[in-house]
Short mmCIF file of C-alpha atoms in Angstrom, two decimals:
data_model
loop_
_atom_site.label_atom_id
_atom_site.label_comp_id
_atom_site.label_asym_id
_atom_site.label_seq_id
_atom_site.Cartn_x
_atom_site.Cartn_y
_atom_site.Cartn_z
CA UNK A 1 23.59 -1.92 -87.35
CA UNK A 2 20.34 -1.68 -85.82
CA UNK A 3 18.57 -4.39 -84.30
CA UNK A 4 14.91 -5.12 -84.95
CA UNK A 5 13.63 -5.63 -81.34
CA UNK A 6 12.31 -2.21 -80.17
CA UNK A 7 13.86 -3.11 -76.52
CA UNK A 8 16.87 -3.30 -77.25
CA UNK A 9 16.99 -0.62 -79.14
CA UNK A 10 15.84 2.16 -76.75
CA UNK A 11 18.09 0.26 -74.91
CA UNK A 12 21.21 1.15 -76.81
CA UNK A 13 19.70 4.38 -77.21
CA UNK A 14 19.65 4.52 -73.50
CA UNK A 15 23.21 3.76 -73.29
CA UNK A 16 23.95 6.41 -75.98
CA UNK A 17 22.00 8.22 -74.48
CA UNK A 18 23.50 8.33 -71.28
CA UNK A 19 26.89 9.51 -73.03
CA UNK A 20 26.13 12.48 -75.14
CA UNK A 21 24.42 13.62 -71.18
CA UNK A 22 28.31 12.48 -70.20
CA UNK A 23 30.67 14.19 -73.06
CA UNK A 24 27.91 17.29 -71.81
CA UNK A 25 28.34 17.21 -67.94
CA UNK A 26 32.35 16.92 -68.41
CA UNK A 27 32.14 19.68 -70.70
CA UNK A 28 29.92 21.71 -68.30
CA UNK A 29 32.51 20.34 -65.71
CA UNK A 30 36.05 22.70 -67.75
CA UNK A 31 34.30 25.32 -68.23
CA UNK A 32 32.62 26.06 -64.89
CA UNK A 33 35.65 25.51 -63.72
CA UNK A 34 37.74 27.47 -65.83
CA UNK A 35 35.24 30.52 -64.72
CA UNK A 36 35.33 29.79 -60.88
CA UNK A 37 39.85 30.44 -61.37
CA UNK A 38 38.22 33.40 -63.55
CA UNK A 39 37.11 34.74 -61.63
CA UNK A 40 39.11 34.08 -58.17
CA UNK A 41 42.28 35.45 -59.92
CA UNK A 42 40.81 38.29 -61.72
CA UNK A 43 37.40 39.74 -59.48
CA UNK A 44 38.81 38.66 -56.19
CA UNK A 45 35.65 35.80 -55.93
CA UNK A 46 35.18 32.98 -56.75
CA UNK A 47 32.25 30.80 -57.39
CA UNK A 48 33.13 27.81 -53.66
CA UNK A 49 30.34 25.92 -55.42
CA UNK A 50 31.83 25.11 -58.35
CA UNK A 51 34.09 22.25 -56.19
CA UNK A 52 31.18 20.12 -54.91
CA UNK A 53 29.37 20.55 -57.94
CA UNK A 54 32.57 18.97 -59.58
CA UNK A 55 32.78 16.08 -57.10
CA UNK A 56 29.48 15.34 -58.57
CA UNK A 57 29.10 15.77 -61.25
CA UNK A 58 32.19 13.52 -62.08
CA UNK A 59 30.87 10.75 -60.30
CA UNK A 60 27.68 10.42 -62.30
CA UNK A 61 29.43 11.03 -66.05
CA UNK A 62 31.59 8.50 -64.77
CA UNK A 63 28.79 6.32 -64.63
CA UNK A 64 26.83 7.20 -66.68
CA UNK A 65 29.40 7.24 -69.71
CA UNK A 66 30.92 3.90 -68.32
CA UNK A 67 28.55 1.50 -69.12
CA UNK A 68 28.64 3.31 -73.40
CA UNK A 69 32.81 2.80 -72.79
CA UNK A 70 31.87 -0.94 -71.71
CA UNK A 71 30.54 -1.40 -75.08
CA UNK A 72 32.66 0.63 -77.45
CA UNK A 73 35.30 -1.66 -75.92
CA UNK A 74 37.70 1.46 -74.94
CA UNK A 75 38.43 0.66 -71.74
CA UNK A 76 41.83 0.34 -69.96
CA UNK A 77 41.52 -4.00 -70.46
CA UNK A 78 44.99 -5.39 -69.40
CA UNK A 79 46.13 -8.45 -72.21
CA UNK A 80 48.88 -10.27 -70.80
CA UNK A 81 47.53 -13.49 -70.05
CA UNK A 82 45.55 -14.01 -73.51
CA UNK A 83 48.10 -12.15 -75.87
CA UNK A 84 50.84 -15.13 -74.92
CA UNK A 85 47.76 -17.66 -74.47
CA UNK A 86 46.97 -19.92 -78.10
CA UNK A 87 43.69 -17.39 -79.26
CA UNK A 88 41.40 -20.56 -78.71
CA UNK A 89 42.36 -20.59 -74.53
CA UNK A 90 42.01 -16.70 -74.62
CA UNK A 91 38.90 -16.75 -75.74
CA UNK A 92 37.81 -17.94 -72.49
CA UNK A 93 39.89 -15.93 -71.03
CA UNK A 94 37.93 -13.39 -72.12
CA UNK A 95 34.81 -15.81 -71.20
CA UNK A 96 34.89 -15.72 -67.91
CA UNK A 97 36.51 -12.08 -67.31
CA UNK A 98 32.78 -10.72 -69.03
CA UNK A 99 30.45 -13.27 -67.29
CA UNK A 100 32.96 -12.42 -63.95
CA UNK A 101 32.52 -8.30 -64.55
CA UNK A 102 29.24 -9.06 -64.88
CA UNK A 103 28.84 -11.49 -61.51
CA UNK A 104 30.86 -8.55 -59.44
CA UNK A 105 29.16 -5.43 -60.18
CA UNK A 106 25.68 -7.04 -59.89
CA UNK A 107 27.34 -7.07 -56.44
CA UNK A 108 27.89 -3.82 -55.82
CA UNK A 109 24.18 -3.02 -57.40
CA UNK A 110 22.25 -5.30 -54.60
CA UNK A 111 25.09 -3.68 -52.23
CA UNK A 112 24.89 -0.61 -52.95
CA UNK A 113 21.40 -0.64 -53.71
CA UNK A 114 20.24 -1.65 -50.37
CA UNK A 115 22.12 1.55 -48.97
CA UNK A 116 20.21 3.74 -51.39
CA UNK A 117 16.77 2.61 -49.65
CA UNK A 118 18.80 3.08 -46.85
CA UNK A 119 19.74 6.25 -47.41
CA UNK A 120 15.80 6.94 -47.49
CA UNK A 121 14.45 5.82 -44.96
CA UNK A 122 16.42 7.03 -42.84
CA UNK A 123 16.24 10.58 -44.24
CA UNK A 124 19.30 11.33 -44.42
CA UNK A 125 20.66 14.31 -45.79
CA UNK A 126 24.67 15.23 -46.31
CA UNK A 127 25.72 18.50 -45.31
CA UNK A 128 28.44 20.51 -47.59
CA UNK A 129 27.35 23.35 -49.53
CA UNK A 130 25.28 21.61 -50.51
CA UNK A 131 22.23 20.02 -48.95
CA UNK A 132 20.30 17.04 -50.26
CA UNK A 133 19.82 13.30 -50.13
CA UNK A 134 22.58 11.13 -49.23
CA UNK A 135 19.87 8.94 -51.08
CA UNK A 136 20.22 11.41 -54.42
CA UNK A 137 24.01 10.19 -54.65
CA UNK A 138 24.12 6.81 -53.66
CA UNK A 139 21.14 6.88 -55.95
CA UNK A 140 23.40 6.34 -59.65
CA UNK A 141 26.19 3.66 -57.96
CA UNK A 142 23.22 0.53 -58.51
CA UNK A 143 21.47 2.40 -61.27
CA UNK A 144 24.56 1.96 -62.68
CA UNK A 145 25.73 -1.27 -61.86
CA UNK A 146 22.52 -2.59 -63.19
CA UNK A 147 23.13 -0.68 -66.72
CA UNK A 148 26.92 -2.51 -65.94
CA UNK A 149 26.01 -6.14 -65.06
CA UNK A 150 23.59 -6.57 -68.06
CA UNK A 151 27.38 -5.23 -70.23
CA UNK A 152 28.57 -7.59 -68.98
CA UNK A 153 26.67 -9.76 -69.83
CA UNK A 154 25.17 -9.34 -73.01
CA UNK A 155 29.35 -8.18 -73.80
CA UNK A 156 29.54 -12.43 -72.49
CA UNK A 157 26.69 -13.61 -74.27
CA UNK A 158 27.45 -12.13 -77.85
CA UNK A 159 31.42 -12.93 -77.08
CA UNK A 160 29.77 -17.01 -76.21
CA UNK A 161 27.96 -16.50 -79.68
CA UNK A 162 30.04 -15.38 -81.76
CA UNK A 163 34.27 -16.00 -81.45
CA UNK A 164 34.86 -13.13 -83.66
CA UNK A 165 33.80 -10.47 -81.22
CA UNK A 166 36.48 -11.73 -78.55
CA UNK A 167 38.26 -8.83 -78.58
CA UNK A 168 36.13 -6.25 -79.85
CA UNK A 169 33.43 -4.50 -78.20
CA UNK A 170 29.80 -5.07 -78.58
CA UNK A 171 25.57 -4.46 -79.58
CA UNK A 172 22.50 -5.46 -79.09
#
């Protein structure tokens, strides 16, 4: 069910859009890796930039997809403890884990934002196949961690308010 709140709708749209972009990036990676292998084996000349571009693309696609995966409950979760506990206690473990996830993501957001700002202020560059400002690469960590902080908190909140969501994904 769509939320009547325009901010929630925009946020949900952003998370979904990032997941779609992530899928598109993974598709492009598969195409270019295949094209590079074909060119190296058939034409005896590849595209040397593909490996580095794929490294960056995998990083960005993962950051873009992570909040959606968490929301949908499609992430890997270890339920060894909660599966043997009575449901009431298992719910508390899940609540604490969601709140802890939000807190950890907030800490990573903070320190990665500082690193990104420092890279911007120093005008540091990454020299590989591509020469790009370091902050362009660093930016995706605080961006993703901000969204993951929100998603973990929304997961915590939905499980707190609606105990029946303890095993399902999250929607704003």
